[in-house]
Tab-separated table of C-alpha atoms and ligand atoms in Angstrom:
chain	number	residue	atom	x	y	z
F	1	UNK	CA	-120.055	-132.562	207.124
F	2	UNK	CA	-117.044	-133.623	205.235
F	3	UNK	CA	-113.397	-132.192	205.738
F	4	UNK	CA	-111.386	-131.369	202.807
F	5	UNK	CA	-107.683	-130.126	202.975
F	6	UNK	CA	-108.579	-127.899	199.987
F	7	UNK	CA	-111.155	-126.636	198.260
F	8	UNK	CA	-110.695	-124.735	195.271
F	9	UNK	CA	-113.885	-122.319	193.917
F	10	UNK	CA	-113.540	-122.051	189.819
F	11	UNK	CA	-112.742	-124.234	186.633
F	12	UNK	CA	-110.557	-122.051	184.451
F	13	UNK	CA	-107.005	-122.337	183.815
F	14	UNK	CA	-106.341	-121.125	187.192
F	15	UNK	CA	-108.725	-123.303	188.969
F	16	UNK	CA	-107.829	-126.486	186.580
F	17	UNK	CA	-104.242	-125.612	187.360
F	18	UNK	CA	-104.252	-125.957	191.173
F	19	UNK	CA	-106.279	-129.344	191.027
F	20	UNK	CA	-103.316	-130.413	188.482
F	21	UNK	CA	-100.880	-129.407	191.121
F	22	UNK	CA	-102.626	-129.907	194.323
F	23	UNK	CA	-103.716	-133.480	193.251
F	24	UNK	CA	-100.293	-134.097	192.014
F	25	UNK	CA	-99.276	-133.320	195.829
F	26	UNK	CA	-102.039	-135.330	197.147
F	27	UNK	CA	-104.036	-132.987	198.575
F	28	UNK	CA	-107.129	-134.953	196.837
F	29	UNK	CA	-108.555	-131.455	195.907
F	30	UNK	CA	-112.365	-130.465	195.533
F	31	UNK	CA	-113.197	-128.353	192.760
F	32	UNK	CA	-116.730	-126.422	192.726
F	33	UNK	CA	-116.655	-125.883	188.868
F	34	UNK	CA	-119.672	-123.448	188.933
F	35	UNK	CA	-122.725	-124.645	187.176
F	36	UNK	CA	-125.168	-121.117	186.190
F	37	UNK	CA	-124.841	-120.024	182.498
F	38	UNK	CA	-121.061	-119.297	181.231
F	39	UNK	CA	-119.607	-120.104	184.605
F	40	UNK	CA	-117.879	-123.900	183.711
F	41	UNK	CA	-114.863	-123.709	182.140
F	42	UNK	CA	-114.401	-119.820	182.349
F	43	UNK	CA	-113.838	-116.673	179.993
F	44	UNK	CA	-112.013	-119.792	177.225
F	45	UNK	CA	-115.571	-121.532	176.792
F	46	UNK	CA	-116.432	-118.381	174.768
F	47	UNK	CA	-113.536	-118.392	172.956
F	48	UNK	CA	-113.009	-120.110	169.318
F	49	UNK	CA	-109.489	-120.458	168.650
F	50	UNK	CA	-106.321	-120.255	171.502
F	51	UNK	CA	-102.993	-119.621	169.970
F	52	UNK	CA	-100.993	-117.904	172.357
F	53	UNK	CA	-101.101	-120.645	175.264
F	54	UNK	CA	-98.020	-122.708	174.838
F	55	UNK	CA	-97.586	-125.985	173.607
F	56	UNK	CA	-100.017	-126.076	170.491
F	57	UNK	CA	-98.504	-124.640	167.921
F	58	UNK	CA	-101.580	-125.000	165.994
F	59	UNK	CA	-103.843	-123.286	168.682
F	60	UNK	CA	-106.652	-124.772	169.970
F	61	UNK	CA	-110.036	-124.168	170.652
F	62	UNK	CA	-110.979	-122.816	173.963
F	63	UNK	CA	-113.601	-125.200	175.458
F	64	UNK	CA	-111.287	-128.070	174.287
F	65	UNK	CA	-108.274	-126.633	176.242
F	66	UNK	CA	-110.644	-126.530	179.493
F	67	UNK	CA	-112.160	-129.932	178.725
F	68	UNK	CA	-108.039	-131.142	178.352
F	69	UNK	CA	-107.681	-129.539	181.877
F	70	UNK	CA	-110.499	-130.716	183.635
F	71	UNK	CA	-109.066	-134.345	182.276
F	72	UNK	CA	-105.623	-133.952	183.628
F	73	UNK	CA	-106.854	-133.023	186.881
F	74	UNK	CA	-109.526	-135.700	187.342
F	75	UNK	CA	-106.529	-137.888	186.566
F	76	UNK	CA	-104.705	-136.914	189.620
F	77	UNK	CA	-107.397	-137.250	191.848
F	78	UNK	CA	-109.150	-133.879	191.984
F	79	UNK	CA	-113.206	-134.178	192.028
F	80	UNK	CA	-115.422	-132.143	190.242
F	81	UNK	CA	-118.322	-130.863	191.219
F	82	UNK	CA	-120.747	-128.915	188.950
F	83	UNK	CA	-122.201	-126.725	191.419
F	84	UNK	CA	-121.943	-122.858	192.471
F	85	UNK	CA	-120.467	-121.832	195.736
F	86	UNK	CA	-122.996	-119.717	196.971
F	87	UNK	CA	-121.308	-118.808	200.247
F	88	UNK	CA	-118.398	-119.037	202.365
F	89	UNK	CA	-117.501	-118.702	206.241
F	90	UNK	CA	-114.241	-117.463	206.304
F	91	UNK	CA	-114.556	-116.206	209.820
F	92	UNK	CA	-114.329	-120.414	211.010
F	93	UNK	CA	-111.422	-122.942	210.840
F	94	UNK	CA	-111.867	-125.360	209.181
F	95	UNK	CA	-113.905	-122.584	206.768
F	96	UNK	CA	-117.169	-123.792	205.324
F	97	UNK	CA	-117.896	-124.093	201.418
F	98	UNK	CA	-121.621	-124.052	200.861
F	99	UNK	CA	-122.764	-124.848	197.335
F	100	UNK	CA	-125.920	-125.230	195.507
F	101	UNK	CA	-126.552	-128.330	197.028
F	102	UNK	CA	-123.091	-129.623	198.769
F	103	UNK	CA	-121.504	-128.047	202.130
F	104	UNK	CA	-117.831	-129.122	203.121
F	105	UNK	CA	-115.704	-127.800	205.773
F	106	UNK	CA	-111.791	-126.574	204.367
F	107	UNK	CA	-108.011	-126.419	205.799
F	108	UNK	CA	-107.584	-124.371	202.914
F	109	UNK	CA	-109.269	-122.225	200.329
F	110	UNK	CA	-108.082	-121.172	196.581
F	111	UNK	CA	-110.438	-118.904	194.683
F	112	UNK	CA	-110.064	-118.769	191.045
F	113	UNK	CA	-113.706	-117.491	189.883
F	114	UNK	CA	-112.389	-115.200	187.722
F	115	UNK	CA	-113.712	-111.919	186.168
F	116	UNK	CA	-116.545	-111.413	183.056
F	117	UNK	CA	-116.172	-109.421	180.165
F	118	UNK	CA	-118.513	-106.429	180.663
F	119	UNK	CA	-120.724	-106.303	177.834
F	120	UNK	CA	-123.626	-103.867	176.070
F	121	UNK	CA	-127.144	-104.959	175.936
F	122	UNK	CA	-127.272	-103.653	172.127
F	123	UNK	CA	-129.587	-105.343	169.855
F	124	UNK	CA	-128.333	-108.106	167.764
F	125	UNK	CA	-124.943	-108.253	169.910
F	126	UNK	CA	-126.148	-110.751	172.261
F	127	UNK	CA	-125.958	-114.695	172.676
F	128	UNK	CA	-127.904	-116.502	169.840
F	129	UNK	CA	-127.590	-113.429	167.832
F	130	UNK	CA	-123.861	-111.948	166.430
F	131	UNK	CA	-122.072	-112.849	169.731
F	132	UNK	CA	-118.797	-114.654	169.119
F	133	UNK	CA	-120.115	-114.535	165.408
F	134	UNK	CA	-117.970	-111.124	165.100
F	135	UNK	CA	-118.958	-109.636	168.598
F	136	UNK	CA	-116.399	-109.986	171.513
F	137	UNK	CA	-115.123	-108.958	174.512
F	138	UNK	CA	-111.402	-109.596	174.080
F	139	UNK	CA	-109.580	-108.257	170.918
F	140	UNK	CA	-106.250	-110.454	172.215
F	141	UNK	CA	-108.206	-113.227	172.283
F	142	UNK	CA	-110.441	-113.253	169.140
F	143	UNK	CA	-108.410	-110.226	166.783
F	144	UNK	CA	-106.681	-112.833	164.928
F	145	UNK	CA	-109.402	-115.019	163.513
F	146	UNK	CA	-109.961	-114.788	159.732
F	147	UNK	CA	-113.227	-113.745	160.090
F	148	UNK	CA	-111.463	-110.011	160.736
F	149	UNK	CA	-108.915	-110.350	158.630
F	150	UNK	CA	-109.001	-106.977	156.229
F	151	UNK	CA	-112.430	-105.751	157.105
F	152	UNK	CA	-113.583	-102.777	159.053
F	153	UNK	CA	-113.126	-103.174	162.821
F	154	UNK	CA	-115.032	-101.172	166.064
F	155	UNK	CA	-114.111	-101.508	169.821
F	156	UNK	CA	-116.047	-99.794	172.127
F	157	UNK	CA	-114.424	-98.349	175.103
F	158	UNK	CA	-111.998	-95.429	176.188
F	159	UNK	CA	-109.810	-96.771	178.599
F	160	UNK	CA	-106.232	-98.452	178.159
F	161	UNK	CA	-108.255	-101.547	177.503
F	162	UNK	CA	-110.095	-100.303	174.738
F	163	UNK	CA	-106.915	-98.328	173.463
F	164	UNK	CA	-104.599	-101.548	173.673
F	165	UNK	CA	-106.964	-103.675	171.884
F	166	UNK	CA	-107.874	-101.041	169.378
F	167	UNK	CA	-104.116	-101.040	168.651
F	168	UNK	CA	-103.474	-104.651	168.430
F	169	UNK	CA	-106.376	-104.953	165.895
F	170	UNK	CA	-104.729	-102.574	163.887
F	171	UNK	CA	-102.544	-105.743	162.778
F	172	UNK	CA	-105.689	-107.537	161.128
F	173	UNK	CA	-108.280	-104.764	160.137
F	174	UNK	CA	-108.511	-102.440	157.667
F	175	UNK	CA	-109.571	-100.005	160.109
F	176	UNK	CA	-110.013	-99.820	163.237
F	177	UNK	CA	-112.682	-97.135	165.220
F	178	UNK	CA	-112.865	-96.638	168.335
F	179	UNK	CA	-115.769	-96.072	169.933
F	180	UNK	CA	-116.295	-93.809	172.716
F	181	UNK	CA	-119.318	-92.142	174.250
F	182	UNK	CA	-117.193	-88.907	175.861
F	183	UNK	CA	-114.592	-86.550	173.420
F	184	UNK	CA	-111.516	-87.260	175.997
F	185	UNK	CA	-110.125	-90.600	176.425
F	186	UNK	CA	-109.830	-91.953	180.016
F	187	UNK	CA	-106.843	-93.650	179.084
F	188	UNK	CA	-103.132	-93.191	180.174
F	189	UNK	CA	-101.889	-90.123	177.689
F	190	UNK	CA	-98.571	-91.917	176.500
F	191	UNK	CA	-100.989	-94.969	175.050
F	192	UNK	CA	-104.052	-92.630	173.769
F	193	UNK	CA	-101.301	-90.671	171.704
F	194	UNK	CA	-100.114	-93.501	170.436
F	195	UNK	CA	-103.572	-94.092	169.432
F	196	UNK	CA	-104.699	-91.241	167.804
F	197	UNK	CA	-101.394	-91.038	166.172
F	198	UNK	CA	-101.608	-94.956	164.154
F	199	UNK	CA	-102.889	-93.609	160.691
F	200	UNK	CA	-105.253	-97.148	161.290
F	201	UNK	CA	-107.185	-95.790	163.569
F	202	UNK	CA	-109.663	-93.090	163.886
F	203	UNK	CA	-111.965	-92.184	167.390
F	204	UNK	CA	-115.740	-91.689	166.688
F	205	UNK	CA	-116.361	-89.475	169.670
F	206	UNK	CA	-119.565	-89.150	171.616
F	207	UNK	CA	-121.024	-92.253	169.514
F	208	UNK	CA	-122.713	-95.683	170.781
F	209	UNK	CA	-123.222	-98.947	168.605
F	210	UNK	CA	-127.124	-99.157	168.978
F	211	UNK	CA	-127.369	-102.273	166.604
F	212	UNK	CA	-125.519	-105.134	165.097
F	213	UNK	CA	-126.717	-105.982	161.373
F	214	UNK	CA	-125.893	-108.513	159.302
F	215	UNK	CA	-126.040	-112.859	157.741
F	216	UNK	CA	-123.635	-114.721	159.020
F	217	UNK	CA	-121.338	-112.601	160.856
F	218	UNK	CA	-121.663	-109.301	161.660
F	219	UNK	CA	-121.494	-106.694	158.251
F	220	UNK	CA	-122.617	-103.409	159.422
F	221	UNK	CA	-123.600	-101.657	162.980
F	222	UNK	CA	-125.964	-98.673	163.508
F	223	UNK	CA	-124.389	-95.524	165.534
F	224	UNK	CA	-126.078	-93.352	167.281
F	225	UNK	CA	-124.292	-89.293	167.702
F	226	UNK	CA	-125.280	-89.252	171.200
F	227	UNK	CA	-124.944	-85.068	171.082
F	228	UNK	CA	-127.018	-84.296	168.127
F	229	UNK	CA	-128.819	-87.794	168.257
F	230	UNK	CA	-127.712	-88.515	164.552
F	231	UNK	CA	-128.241	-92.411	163.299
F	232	UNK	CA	-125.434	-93.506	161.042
F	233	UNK	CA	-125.120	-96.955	159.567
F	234	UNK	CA	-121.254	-98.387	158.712
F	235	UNK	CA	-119.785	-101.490	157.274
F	236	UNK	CA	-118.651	-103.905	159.959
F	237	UNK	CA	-116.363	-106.766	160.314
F	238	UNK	CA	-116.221	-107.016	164.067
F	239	UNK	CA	-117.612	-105.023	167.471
F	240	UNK	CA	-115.352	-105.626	170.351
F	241	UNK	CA	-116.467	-104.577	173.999
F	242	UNK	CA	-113.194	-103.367	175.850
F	243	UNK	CA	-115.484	-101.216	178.880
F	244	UNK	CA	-114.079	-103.216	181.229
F	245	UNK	CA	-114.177	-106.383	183.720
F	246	UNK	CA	-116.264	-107.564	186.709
F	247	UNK	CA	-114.353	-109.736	189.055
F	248	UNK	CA	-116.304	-112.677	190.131
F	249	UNK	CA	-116.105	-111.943	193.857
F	250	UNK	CA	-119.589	-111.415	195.130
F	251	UNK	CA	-120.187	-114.784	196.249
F	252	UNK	CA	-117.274	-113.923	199.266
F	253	UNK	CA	-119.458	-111.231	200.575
F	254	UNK	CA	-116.697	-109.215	201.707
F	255	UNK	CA	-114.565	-111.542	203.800
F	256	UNK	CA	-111.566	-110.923	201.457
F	257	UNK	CA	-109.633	-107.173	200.964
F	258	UNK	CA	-110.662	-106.211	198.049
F	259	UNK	CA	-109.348	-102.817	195.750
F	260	UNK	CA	-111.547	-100.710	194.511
F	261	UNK	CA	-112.956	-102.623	191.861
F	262	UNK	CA	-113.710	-105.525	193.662
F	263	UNK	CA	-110.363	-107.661	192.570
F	264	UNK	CA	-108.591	-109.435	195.219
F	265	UNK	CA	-105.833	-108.453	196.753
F	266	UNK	CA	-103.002	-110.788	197.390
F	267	UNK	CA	-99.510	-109.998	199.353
F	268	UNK	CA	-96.832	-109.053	196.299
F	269	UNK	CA	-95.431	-112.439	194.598
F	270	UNK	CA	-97.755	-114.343	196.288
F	271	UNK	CA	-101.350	-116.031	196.511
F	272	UNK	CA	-102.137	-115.087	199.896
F	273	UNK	CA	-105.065	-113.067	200.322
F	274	UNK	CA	-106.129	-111.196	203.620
F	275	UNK	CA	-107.036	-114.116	205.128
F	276	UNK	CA	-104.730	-117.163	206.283
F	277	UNK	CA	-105.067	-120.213	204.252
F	278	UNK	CA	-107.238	-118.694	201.880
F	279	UNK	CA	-105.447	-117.971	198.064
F	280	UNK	CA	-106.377	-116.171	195.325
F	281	UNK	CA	-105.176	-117.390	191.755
F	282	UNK	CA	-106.154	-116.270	187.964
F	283	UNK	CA	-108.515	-112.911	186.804
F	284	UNK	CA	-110.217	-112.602	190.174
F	285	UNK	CA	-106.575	-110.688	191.366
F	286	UNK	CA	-105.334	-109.245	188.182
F	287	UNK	CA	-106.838	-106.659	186.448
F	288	UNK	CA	-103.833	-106.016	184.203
F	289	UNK	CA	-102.673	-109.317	182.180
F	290	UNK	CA	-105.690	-111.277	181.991
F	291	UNK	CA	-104.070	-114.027	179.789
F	292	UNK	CA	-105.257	-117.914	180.332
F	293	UNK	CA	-101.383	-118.334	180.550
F	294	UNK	CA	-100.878	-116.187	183.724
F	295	UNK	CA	-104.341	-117.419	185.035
F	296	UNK	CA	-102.759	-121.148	185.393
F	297	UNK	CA	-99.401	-120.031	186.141
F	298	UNK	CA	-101.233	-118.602	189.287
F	299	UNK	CA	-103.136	-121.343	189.717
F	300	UNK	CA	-99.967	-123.046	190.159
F	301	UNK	CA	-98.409	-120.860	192.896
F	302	UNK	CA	-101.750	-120.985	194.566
F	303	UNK	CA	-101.497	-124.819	195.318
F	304	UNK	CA	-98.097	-124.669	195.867
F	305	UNK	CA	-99.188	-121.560	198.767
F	306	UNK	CA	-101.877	-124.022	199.989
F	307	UNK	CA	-99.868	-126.714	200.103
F	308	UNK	CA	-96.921	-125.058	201.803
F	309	UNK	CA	-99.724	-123.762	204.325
F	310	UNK	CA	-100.902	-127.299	205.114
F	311	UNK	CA	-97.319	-128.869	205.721
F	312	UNK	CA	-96.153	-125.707	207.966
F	313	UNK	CA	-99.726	-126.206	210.343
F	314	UNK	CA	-99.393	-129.981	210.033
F	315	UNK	CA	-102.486	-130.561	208.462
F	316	UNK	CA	-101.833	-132.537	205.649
K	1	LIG	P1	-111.543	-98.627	182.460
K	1	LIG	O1	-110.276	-97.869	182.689
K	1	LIG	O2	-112.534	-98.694	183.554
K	1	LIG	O3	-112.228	-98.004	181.147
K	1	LIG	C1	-113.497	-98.418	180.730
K	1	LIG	C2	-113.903	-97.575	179.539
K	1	LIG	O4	-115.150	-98.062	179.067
K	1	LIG	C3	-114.063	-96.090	179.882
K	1	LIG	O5	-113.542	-95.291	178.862
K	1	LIG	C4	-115.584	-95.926	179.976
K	1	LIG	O6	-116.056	-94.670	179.538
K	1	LIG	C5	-116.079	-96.988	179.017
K	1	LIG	N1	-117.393	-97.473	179.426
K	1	LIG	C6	-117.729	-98.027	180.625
K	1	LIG	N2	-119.031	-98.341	180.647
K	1	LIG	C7	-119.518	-97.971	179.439
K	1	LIG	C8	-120.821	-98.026	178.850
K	1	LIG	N3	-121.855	-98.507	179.537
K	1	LIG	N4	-120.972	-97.559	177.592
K	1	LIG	C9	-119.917	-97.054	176.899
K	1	LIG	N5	-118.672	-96.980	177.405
K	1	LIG	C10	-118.474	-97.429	178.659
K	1	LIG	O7	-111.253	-100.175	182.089
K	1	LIG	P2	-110.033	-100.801	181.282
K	1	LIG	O8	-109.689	-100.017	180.087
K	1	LIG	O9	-110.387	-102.251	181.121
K	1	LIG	O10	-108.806	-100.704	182.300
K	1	LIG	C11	-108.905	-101.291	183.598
K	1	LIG	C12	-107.593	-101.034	184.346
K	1	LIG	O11	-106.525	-101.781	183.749
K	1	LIG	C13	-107.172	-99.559	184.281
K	1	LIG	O12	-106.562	-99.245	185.503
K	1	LIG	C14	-106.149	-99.538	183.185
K	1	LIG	O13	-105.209	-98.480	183.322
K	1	LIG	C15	-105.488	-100.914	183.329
K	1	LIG	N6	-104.955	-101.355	182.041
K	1	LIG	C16	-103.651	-101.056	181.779
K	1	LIG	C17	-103.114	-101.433	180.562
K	1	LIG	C18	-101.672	-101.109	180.291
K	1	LIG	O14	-101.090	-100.353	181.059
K	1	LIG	N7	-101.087	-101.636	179.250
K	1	LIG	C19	-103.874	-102.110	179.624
K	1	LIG	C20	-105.212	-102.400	179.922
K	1	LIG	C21	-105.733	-102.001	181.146
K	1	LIG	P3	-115.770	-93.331	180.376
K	1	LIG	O15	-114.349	-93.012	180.131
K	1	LIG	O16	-116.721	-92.347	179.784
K	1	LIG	O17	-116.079	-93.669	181.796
C-alpha cells in the first residue's frame, strides 16, 4: 500500500488551502476530494456569487473560486482524487485512508470535510425545484444578490443563526420574518432583542413554511399555524434555512474528540486535534464563523501543523 506524508480528507477552501501550502512545502499532498452528491468543492459549489473573499473586488462565483483552488494546488504538486474516504484507522502509525476505491497509509492527517447546511424537506424548496433559485441556507452568503433586493424575505430558524441572518437581511429586504415553530427564541437574549426591536423585522411564531410557490424564483410560500393548524399564503422573495449545521465527521467514527455537536475539537490556536499528527482545518471545527475566508486561513495553519509535525519526527 502506498505511503503518503499527508493526506488531506476535503476540497473546500480549507482542504484546497493545505494542498496550496503543503505542496508548496513539498509534502506532495493527497487530496480525497469526496465524490457523492454536493461533496466536491464544498458548501461554495452551491453558492452563486462570492464577494466577501478577498482579492476580487468584483466577487466571484463560488464553483469558479474552488475550480481556481483546485488549479493552484494541482500546480504545486498536490493530487486529486475524486473519491470519498469512507474510513480511517487512526489507532495505527502510519494511519490508513481507505476510500471508495483507493487505500494509502499517512504520516499525517488534515481533515477539512466540512459541515452541511441543515435543510427542510418542504415541497418546492428542494434541488431542481426553488433551491438556490431564492431558497438558501446561508443569508451571509446569498442576502446580497439582486434577486432579494426590496422584496419580502423569510428565514426559518430561532437560534443566533437564524437571528444574525435575519438581521443582516434586513439590509436588502423589505421585510424580513422570521420563522419559528416555538413562541420563545432559543437565541442569546442581547441578539433576540435586538431582533424583535429592528422595526424590519417581525417573528411569525409557532409557523412552518409548508410550500415554496412561484416562476422563476420563488414569489410566495404557504404557512402553516402549527397551533390552530391555519394555512396562510404570503408574498415571497427568498426562504433562508438558518436551523443549523451538521459537521461532516461521521466518516471518523469516533476516533477524534468531538463537542457535543459532533465538531472537532482542536487545542486553542491550533489545528491539532486529539490525536497526534492528525489536524483539523475549516467548518468541521468551527461552528461560529463559518466564512470560506477562515475555512482556508485554517487550512493554512493546518499544513503548516502537519508540516511542523513531520520535520520535528523526521519524517519528511
Ligand atoms: P441552534 O442554536 O441549534 O438553533 C437552531 C434553531 O433552528 C432552533 O431555534 C431550532 O428550534 C430551529 N430548528 C431546528 N430544527 C428545526 C426544524 N426541523 N424545523 C424548524 N426549526 C428547527 O443553531 P444556530 O443558530 O446555527 O447556532 C449554532 C451555535 O452557534 C449556537 O451555539 C449559537 O449560539 C452559535 N452562534 C453564535 C452566533 C453569535 O454569537 N454571533 C451566531 C451564530 C451562531 P428550537 O429552538 O425549537 O429547537
Amino acid at each position: 500500500m502506498r505511503k503518503e506524508k499527508l493526506v488531506i480528507i476535503g476540497s473546500g477552501p480549507a482542504g484546497y488551502t493545505a494542498a496550496i501550502y503543503a505542496a508548496r512545502a513539498m509534502l506532495s499532498p493527497l487530496l480525497f476530494e469526496g465524490f457523492s452528491s454536493g461533496a466536491v468543492g464544498g458548501q461554495l459549489m452551491s453558492t452563486t456569487d462570492v464577494e466577501n473573499f478577498p482579492g476580487f473586488p468584483e466577487g466571484i462565483l463560488g464553483p469558479d473560486l474552488m475550480i481556481a483552488c483546485k488549479q493552484q494546488a494541482e500546480r504545486f504538486g498536490t493530487q486529486c482524487l475524486t473519491e470519498d474516504v469512507v474510513k480511517v484507522d487512526l489507532s495505527r502509525r502510519p494511519f490508513l485512508i481507505q476510500g471508495a476505491s483507493t487505500g494509502v497509509l499517512a504520516e499525517t492527517l488534515i481533515v477539512a470535510t466540512g459541515a452541511t447546511a441543515k435543510r427542510l424537506p418542504i415541497e418546492g424548496a428542494g434541488d431542481g425545484e426553488f433551491w438556490q433559485k431564492g431558497v438558501s441556507a446561508c443569508a451571509v452568503c446569498d442576502g446580497a444578490a439582486p434577486i432579494f433586493r426590496n422584496k419580502p424575505l423569510f428565514v426559518i430558524g430561532g437560534g443566533d443563526s437564524a437571528v444574525e441572518e435575519a438581521l443582516f437581511l434586513t439590509r436588502f429586504a423589505s421585510r424580513v420574518y422570521l420563522v419559528h415553530r416555538r413562541e420563545e427564541l432559543r437565541a442569546s437574549r442581547i441578539m433576540a432583542e435586538k431582533l424583535l426591536k429592528h422595526p424590519k423585522v417581525e417573528p411569525l411564531w409557532n409557523r412552518e413554511v409548508i410550500r415554496v410557490l412561484g416562476g422563476q424564483f420563488v414569489e410566495r410560500l404557504q404557512l402553516r399555524h402549527s397551533l390552530s393548524g391555519e394555512i396562510e399564503e404570503r408574498e415571497a422573495g427568498g426562504l433562508f434555512f438558518a436551523i443549523g449545521h451538521l459537521p461532516n465527521s461521521a466518516f471518523l467514527g469516533g476516533q477524534l474528540k468531538v463537542d457535543e455537536r459532533g465538531y472537532l475539537l482542536v487545542q486553542p490556536g491550533t489545528t491539532r486535534t486529539s490525536v497526534e499528527g492528525v489536524f483539523a482545518a475549516g467548518d468541521i471545527q468551527d461552528p461560529l464563523y463559518r466564512q470560506a475566508v477562515t475555512a482556508a486561513g485554517s487550512g493554512c495553519m493546518a499544513a503548516l501543523d502537519a508540516e511542523r509535525f513531520l520535520s520535528e519526527k523526521h519524517l519528511s
